PDB file of C-alpha atoms in Angstrom:
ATOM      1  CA  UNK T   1      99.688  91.542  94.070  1.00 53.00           C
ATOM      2  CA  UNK T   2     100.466  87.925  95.343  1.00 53.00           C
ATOM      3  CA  UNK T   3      99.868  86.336  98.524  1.00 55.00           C
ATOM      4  CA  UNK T   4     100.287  83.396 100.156  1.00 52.00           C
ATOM      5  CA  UNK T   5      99.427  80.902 102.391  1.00 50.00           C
ATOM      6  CA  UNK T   6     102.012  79.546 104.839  1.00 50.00           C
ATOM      7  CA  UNK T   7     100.981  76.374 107.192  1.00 50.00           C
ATOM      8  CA  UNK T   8     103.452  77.581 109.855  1.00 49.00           C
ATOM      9  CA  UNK T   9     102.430  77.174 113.682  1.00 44.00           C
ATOM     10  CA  UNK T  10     103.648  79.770 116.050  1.00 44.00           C
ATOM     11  CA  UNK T  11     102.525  79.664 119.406  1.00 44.00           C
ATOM     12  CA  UNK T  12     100.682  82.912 119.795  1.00 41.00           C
ATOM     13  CA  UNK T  13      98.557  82.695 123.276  1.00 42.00           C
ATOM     14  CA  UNK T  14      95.878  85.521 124.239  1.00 45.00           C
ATOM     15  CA  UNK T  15      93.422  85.706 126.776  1.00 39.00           C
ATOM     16  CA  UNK T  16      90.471  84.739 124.379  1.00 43.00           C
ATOM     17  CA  UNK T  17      92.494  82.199 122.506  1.00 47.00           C
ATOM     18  CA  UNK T  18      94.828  79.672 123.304  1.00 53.00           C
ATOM     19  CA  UNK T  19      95.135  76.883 120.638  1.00 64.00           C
ATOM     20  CA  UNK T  20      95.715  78.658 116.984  1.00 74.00           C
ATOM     21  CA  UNK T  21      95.220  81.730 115.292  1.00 76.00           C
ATOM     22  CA  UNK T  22      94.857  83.190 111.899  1.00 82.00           C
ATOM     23  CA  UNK T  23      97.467  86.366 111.054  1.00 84.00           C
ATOM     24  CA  UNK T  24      97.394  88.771 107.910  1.00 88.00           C
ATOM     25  CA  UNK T  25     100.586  90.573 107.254  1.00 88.00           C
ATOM     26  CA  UNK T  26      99.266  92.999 104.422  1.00 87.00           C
ATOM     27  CA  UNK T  27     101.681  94.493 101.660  1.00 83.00           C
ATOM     28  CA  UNK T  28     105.523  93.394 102.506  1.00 86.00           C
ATOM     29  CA  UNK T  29     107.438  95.291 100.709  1.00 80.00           C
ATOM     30  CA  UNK T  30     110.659  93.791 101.041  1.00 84.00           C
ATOM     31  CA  UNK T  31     112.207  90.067 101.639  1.00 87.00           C
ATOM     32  CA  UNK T  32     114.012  91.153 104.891  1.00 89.00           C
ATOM     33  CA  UNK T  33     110.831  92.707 106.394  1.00 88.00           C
ATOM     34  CA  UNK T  34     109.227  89.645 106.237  1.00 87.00           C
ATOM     35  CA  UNK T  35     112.234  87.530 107.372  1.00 88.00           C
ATOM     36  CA  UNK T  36     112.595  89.874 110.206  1.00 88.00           C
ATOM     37  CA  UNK T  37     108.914  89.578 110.837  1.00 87.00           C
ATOM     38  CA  UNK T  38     109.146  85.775 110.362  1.00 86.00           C
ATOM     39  CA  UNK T  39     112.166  85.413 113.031  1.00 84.00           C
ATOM     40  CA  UNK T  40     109.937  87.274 115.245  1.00 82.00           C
ATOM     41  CA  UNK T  41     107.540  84.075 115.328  1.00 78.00           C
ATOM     42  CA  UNK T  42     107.958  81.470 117.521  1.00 72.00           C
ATOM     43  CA  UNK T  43     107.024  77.702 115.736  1.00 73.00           C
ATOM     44  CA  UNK T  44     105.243  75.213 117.088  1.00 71.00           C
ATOM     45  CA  UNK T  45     102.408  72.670 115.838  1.00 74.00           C
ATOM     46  CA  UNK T  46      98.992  74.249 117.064  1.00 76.00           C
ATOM     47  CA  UNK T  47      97.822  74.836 113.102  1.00 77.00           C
ATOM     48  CA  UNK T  48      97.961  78.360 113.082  1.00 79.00           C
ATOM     49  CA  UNK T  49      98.164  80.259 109.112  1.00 83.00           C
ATOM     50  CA  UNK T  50      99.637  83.009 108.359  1.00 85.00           C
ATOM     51  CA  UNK T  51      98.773  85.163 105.182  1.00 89.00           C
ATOM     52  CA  UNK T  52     101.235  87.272 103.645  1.00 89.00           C
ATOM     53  CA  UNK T  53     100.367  90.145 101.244  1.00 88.00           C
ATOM     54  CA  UNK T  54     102.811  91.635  99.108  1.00 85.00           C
ATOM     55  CA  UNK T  55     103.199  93.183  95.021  1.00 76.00           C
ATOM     56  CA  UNK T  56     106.404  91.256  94.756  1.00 78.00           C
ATOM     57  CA  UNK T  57     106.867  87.910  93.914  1.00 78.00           C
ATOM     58  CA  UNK T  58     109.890  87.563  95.421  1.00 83.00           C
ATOM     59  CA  UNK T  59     108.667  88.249  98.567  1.00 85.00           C
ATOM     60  CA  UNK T  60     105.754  85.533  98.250  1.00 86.00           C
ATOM     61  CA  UNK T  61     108.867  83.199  97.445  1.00 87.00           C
ATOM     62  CA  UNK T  62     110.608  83.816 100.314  1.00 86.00           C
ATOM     63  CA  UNK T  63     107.271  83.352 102.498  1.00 85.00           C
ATOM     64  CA  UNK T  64     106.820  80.058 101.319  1.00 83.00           C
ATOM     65  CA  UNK T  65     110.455  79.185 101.947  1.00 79.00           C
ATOM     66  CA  UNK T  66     110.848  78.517 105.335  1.00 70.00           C
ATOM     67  CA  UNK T  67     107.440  76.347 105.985  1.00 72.00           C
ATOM     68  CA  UNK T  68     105.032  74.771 103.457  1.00 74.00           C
ATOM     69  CA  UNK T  69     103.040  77.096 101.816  1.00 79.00           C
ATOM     70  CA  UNK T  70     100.496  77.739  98.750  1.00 85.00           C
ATOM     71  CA  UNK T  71     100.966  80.968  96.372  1.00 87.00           C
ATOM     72  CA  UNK T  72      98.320  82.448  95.355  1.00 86.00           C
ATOM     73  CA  UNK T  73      98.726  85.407  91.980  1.00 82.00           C
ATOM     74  CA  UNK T  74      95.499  87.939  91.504  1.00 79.00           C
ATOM     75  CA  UNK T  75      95.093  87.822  88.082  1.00 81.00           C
ATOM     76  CA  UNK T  76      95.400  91.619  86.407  1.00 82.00           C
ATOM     77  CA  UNK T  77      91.880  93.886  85.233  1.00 86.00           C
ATOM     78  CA  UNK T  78      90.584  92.561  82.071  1.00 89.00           C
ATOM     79  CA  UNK T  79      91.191  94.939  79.189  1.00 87.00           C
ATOM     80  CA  UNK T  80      87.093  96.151  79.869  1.00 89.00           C
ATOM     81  CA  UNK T  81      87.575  96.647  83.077  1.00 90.00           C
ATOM     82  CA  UNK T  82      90.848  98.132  82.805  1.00 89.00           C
ATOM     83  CA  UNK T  83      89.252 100.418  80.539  1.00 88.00           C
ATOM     84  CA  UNK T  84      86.322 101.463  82.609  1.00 88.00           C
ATOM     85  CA  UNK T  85      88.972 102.459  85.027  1.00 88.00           C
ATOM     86  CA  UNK T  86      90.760 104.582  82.704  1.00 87.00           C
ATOM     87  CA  UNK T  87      87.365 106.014  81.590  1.00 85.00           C
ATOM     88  CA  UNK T  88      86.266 106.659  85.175  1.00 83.00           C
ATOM     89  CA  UNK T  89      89.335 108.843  85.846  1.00 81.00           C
ATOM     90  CA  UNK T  90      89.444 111.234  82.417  1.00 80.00           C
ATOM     91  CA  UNK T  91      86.383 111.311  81.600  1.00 75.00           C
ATOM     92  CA  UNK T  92      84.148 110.805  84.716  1.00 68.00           C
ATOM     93  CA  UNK T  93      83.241 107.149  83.992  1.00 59.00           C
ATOM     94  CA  UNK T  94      81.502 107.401  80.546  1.00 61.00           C
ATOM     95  CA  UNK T  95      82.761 106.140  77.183  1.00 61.00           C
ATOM     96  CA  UNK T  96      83.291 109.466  75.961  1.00 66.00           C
ATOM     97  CA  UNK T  97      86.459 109.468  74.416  1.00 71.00           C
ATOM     98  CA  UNK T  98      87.079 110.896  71.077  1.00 72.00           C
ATOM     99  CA  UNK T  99      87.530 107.955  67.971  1.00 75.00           C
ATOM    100  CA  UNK T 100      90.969 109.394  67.438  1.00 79.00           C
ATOM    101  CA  UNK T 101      92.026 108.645  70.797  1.00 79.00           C
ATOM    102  CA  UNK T 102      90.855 105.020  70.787  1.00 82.00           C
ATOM    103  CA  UNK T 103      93.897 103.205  68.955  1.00 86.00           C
ATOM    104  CA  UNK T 104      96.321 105.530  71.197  1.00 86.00           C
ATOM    105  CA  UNK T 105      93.987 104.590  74.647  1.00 86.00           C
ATOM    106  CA  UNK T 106      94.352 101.194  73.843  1.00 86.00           C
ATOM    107  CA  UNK T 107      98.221 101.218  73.493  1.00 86.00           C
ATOM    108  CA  UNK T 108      98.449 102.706  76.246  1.00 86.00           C
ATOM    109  CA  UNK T 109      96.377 100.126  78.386  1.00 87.00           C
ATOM    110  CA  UNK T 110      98.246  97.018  76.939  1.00 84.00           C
ATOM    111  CA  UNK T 111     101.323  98.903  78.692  1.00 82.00           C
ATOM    112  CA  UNK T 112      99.491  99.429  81.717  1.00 84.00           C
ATOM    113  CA  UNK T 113      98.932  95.350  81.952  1.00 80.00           C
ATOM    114  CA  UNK T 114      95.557  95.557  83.361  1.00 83.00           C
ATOM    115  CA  UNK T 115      97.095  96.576  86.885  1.00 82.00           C
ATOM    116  CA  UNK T 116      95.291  99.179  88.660  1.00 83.00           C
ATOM    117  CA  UNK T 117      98.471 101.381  90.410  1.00 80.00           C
ATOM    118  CA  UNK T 118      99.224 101.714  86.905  1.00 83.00           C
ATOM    119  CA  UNK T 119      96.170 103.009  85.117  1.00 87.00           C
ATOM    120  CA  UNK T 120      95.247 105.398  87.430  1.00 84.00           C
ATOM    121  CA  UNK T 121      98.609 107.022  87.393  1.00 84.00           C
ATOM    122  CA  UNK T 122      98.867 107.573  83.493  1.00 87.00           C
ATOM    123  CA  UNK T 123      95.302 108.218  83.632  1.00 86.00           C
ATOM    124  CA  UNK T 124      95.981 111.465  85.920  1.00 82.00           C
ATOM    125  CA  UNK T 125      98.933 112.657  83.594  1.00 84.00           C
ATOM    126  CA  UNK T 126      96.607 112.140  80.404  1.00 85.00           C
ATOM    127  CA  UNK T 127      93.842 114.206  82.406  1.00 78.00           C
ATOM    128  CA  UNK T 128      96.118 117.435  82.300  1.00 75.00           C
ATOM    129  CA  UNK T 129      95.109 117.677  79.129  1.00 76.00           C
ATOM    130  CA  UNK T 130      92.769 115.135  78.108  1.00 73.00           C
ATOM    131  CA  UNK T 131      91.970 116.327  74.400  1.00 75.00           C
ATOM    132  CA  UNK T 132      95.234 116.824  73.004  1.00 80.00           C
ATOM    133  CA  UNK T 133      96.274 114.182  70.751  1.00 80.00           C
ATOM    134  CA  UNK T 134      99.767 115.109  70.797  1.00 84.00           C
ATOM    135  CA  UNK T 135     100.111 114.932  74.214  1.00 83.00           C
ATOM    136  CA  UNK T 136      98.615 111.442  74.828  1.00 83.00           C
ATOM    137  CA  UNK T 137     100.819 110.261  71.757  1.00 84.00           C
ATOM    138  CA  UNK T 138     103.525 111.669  74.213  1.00 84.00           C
ATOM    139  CA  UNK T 139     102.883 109.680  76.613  1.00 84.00           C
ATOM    140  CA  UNK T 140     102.552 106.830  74.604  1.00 84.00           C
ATOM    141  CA  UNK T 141     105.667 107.343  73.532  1.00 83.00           C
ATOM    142  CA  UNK T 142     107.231 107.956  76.539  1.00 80.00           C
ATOM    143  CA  UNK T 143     106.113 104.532  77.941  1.00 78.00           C
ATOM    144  CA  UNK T 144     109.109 101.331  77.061  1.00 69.00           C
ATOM    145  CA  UNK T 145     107.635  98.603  74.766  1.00 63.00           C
ATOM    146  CA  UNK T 146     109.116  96.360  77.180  1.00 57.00           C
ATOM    147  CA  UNK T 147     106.018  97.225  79.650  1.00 60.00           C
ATOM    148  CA  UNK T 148     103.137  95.828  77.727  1.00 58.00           C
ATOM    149  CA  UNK T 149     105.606  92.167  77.363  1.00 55.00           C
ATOM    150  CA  UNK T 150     106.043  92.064  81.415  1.00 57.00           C
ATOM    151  CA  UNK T 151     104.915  95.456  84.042  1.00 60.00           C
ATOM    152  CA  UNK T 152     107.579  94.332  86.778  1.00 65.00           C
ATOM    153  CA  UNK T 153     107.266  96.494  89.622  1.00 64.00           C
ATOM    154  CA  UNK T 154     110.735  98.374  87.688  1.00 66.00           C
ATOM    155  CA  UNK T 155     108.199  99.135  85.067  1.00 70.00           C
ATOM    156  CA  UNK T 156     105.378 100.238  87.480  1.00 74.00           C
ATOM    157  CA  UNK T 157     108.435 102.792  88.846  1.00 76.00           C
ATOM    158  CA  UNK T 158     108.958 103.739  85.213  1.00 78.00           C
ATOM    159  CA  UNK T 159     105.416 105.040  85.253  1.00 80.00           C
ATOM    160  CA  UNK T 160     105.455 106.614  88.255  1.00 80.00           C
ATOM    161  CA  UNK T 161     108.746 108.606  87.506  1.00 83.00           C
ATOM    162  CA  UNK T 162     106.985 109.656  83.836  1.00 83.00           C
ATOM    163  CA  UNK T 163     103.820 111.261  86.321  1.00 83.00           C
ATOM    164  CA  UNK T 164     106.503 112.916  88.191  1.00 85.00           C
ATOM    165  CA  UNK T 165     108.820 114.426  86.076  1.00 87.00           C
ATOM    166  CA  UNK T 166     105.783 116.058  84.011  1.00 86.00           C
ATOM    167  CA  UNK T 167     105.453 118.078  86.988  1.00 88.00           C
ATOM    168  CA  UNK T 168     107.012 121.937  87.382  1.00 88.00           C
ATOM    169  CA  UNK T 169     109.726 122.512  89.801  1.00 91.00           C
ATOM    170  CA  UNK T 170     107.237 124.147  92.042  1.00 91.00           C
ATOM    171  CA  UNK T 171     104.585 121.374  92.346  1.00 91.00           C
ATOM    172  CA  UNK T 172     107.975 118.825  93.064  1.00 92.00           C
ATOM    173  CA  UNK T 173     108.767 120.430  95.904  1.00 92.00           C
ATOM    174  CA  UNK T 174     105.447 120.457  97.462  1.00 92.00           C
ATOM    175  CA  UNK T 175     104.735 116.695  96.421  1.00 90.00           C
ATOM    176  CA  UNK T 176     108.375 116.070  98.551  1.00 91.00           C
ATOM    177  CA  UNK T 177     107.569 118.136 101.265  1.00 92.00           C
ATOM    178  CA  UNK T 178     104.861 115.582 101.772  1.00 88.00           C
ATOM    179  CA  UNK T 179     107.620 112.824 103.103  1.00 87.00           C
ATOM    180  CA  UNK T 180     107.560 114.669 106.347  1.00 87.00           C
ATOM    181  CA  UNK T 181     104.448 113.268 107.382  1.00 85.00           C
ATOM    182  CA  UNK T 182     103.730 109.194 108.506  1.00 82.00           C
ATOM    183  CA  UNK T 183     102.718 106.573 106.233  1.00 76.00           C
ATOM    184  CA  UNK T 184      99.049 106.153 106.474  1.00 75.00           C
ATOM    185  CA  UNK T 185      98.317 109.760 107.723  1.00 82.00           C
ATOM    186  CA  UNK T 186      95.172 112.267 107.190  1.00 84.00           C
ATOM    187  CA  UNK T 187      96.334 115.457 105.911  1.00 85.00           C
ATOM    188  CA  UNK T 188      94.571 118.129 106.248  1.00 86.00           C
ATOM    189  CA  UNK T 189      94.312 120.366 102.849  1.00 86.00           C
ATOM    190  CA  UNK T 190      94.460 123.895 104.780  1.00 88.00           C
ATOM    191  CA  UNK T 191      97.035 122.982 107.223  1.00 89.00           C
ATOM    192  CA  UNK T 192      99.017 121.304 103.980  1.00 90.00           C
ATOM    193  CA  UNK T 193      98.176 124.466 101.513  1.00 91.00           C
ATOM    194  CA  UNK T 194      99.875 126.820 104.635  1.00 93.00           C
ATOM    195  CA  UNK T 195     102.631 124.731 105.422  1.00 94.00           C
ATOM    196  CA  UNK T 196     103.464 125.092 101.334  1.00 94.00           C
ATOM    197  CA  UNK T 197     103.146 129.203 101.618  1.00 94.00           C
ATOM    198  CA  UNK T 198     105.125 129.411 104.701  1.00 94.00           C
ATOM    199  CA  UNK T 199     107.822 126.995 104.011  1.00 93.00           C
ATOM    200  CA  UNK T 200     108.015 129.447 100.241  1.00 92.00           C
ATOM    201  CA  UNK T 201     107.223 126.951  98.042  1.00 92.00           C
ATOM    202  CA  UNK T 202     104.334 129.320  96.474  1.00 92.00           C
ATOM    203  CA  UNK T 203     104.859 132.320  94.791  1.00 89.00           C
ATOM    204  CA  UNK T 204     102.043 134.459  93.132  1.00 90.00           C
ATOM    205  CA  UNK T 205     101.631 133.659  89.267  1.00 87.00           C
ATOM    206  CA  UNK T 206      99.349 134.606  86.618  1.00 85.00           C
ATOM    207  CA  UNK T 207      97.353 137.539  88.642  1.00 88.00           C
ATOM    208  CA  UNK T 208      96.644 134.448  91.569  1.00 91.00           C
ATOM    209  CA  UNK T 209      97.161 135.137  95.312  1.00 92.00           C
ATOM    210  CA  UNK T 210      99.809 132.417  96.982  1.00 92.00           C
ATOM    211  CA  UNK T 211      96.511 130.829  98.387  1.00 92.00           C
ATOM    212  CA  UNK T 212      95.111 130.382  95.246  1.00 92.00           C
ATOM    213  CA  UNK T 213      97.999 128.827  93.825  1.00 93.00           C
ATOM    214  CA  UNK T 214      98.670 126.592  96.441  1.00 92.00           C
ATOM    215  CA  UNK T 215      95.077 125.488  95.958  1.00 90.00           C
ATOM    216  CA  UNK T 216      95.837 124.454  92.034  1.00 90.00           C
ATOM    217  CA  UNK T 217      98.817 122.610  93.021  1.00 91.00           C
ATOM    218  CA  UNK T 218      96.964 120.699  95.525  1.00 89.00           C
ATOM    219  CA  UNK T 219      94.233 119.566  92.981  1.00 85.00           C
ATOM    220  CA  UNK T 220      96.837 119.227  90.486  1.00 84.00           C
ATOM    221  CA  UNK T 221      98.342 116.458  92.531  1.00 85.00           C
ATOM    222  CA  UNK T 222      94.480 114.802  93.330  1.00 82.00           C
ATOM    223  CA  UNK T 223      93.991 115.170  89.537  1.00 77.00           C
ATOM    224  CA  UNK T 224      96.746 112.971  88.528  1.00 77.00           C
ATOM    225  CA  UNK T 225      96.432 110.573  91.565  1.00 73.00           C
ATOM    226  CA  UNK T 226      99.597 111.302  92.379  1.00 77.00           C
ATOM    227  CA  UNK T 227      97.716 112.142  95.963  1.00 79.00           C
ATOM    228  CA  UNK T 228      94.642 110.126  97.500  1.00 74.00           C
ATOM    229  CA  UNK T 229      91.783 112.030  98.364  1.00 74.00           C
ATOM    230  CA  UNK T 230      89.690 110.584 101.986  1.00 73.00           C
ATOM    231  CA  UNK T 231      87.768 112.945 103.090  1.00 75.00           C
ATOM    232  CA  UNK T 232      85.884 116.034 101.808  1.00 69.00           C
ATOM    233  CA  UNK T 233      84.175 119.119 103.722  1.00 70.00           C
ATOM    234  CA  UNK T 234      80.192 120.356 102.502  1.00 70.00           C
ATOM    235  CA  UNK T 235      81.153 122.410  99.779  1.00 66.00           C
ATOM    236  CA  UNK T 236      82.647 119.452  97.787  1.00 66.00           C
ATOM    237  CA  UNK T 237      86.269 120.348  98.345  1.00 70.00           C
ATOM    238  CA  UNK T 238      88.988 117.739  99.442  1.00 69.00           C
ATOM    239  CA  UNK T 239      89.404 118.306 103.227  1.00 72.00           C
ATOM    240  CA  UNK T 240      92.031 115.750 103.972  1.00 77.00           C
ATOM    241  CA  UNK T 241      93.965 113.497 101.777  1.00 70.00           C
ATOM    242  CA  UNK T 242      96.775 110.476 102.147  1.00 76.00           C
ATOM    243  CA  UNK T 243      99.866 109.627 100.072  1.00 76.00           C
ATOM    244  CA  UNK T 244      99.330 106.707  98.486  1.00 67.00           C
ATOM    245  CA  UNK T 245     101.411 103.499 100.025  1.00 63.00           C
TER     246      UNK T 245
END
């Protein structure tokens, strides 16, 4: 993620404050959301900032643009802390991975270019079966060369496409059905899990009841980050969660 620092000077009055102000627009996604949020401003010389948010560079560009402005890059994890991540999410934040793994789990993190979105996400489709070395040469495999040279936000997408297709038709559908509900909003997991049985996604399989499938699709989905967990009830269960942004 980038952000950066534009000296523009809009003339923003509130009842507390009537000389300048200091505004954070967090994660624009998109050049024309912040050029419609820009034309929105009105300019003037009170020395006002503005900070601007975004994971695309061309977007930090296009901030700086219009008015003077600094850009400012986060630099990526480290490869040890980009590993301690990856640890944290197969294997519950110790070193414990097996030797064999170690030349593979390092491939794969030089892929992942120390950014965070994408660790965690290969990290929950390695966790499905986290002591197979076939599978994690899989996924190795699966993941373009190009990535490790330059993780674009195209490449971040390529990850994030890999994590979905290795899902089963079933657990697709319920991750969609999730696009009914509002960016940013608590879910709760019983109201989600019936929603699931009543809209049919579930059916019974392997001697399980519909409620206890819909409950190993759920975690399925926290398990590979695919969905963000924010709240949970006494007996250690997840009692709401969030897509991520």
């Amino acid at each position: 993620m980038c952000a950066s620092l534009c000296h523009n000077d809009p003339d923003l009055i509130c009842a507390c404050c009537s000389n300048r102000y200091f505004l954070l627009v967090d994660d624009v996604w998109s050049v024309s959301s912040w050029e419609y949020i820009w034309g929105s401003l009105p300019k003037n010389n009170n020395g006002s900032r503005i900070v601007v948010t975004t994971r695309f560079k061309s977007v930090a560009d296009a901030s700086t643009h219009q008015q003077t402005g600094d850009i400012h890059m986060l630099d990526r994890l480290p490869y040890e802390k980009s590993k301690r991540l990856f640890n944290e999410r197969i294997f519950s934040g110790d070193d414990s991975c097996p030797d064999e793994f170690r030349e593979t789990k390092d491939k794969i993190l030089e892929k992942c270019g120390g950014l965070p979105l994408a660790i965690v996400a290969v990290a929950g489709l390695l966790a499905r079966d986290p002591r197979s070395k076939s599978h994690w040469t899989k996924v190795q495999d699966s993941l373009s060369s190009e990535l490790e040279m330059n993780l674009t936000p195209e490449g971040v997408t390529q990850i994030l496409n890999l994590c979905y297709n290795d899902l089963s038709a079933d657990q697709k559908n319920c991750l969609l059905y999730l696009s009914i509900f509002p960016k940013g909003c608590s879910i709760n997991r019983k109201r989600l899990v019936r929603r699931w049985i009543a809209e049919g996604f579930i059916v019974e399989k392997h001697g399980k009841t519909v409620e206890e499938v819909a409950d190993d699709y759920f975690n399925e989905l926290i398990s590979r980050n695919i969905i963000r967990q924010v709240d949970h009830s006494s007996n250690g269960k997840v009692k709401t969660r969030q897509v991520h942004d």
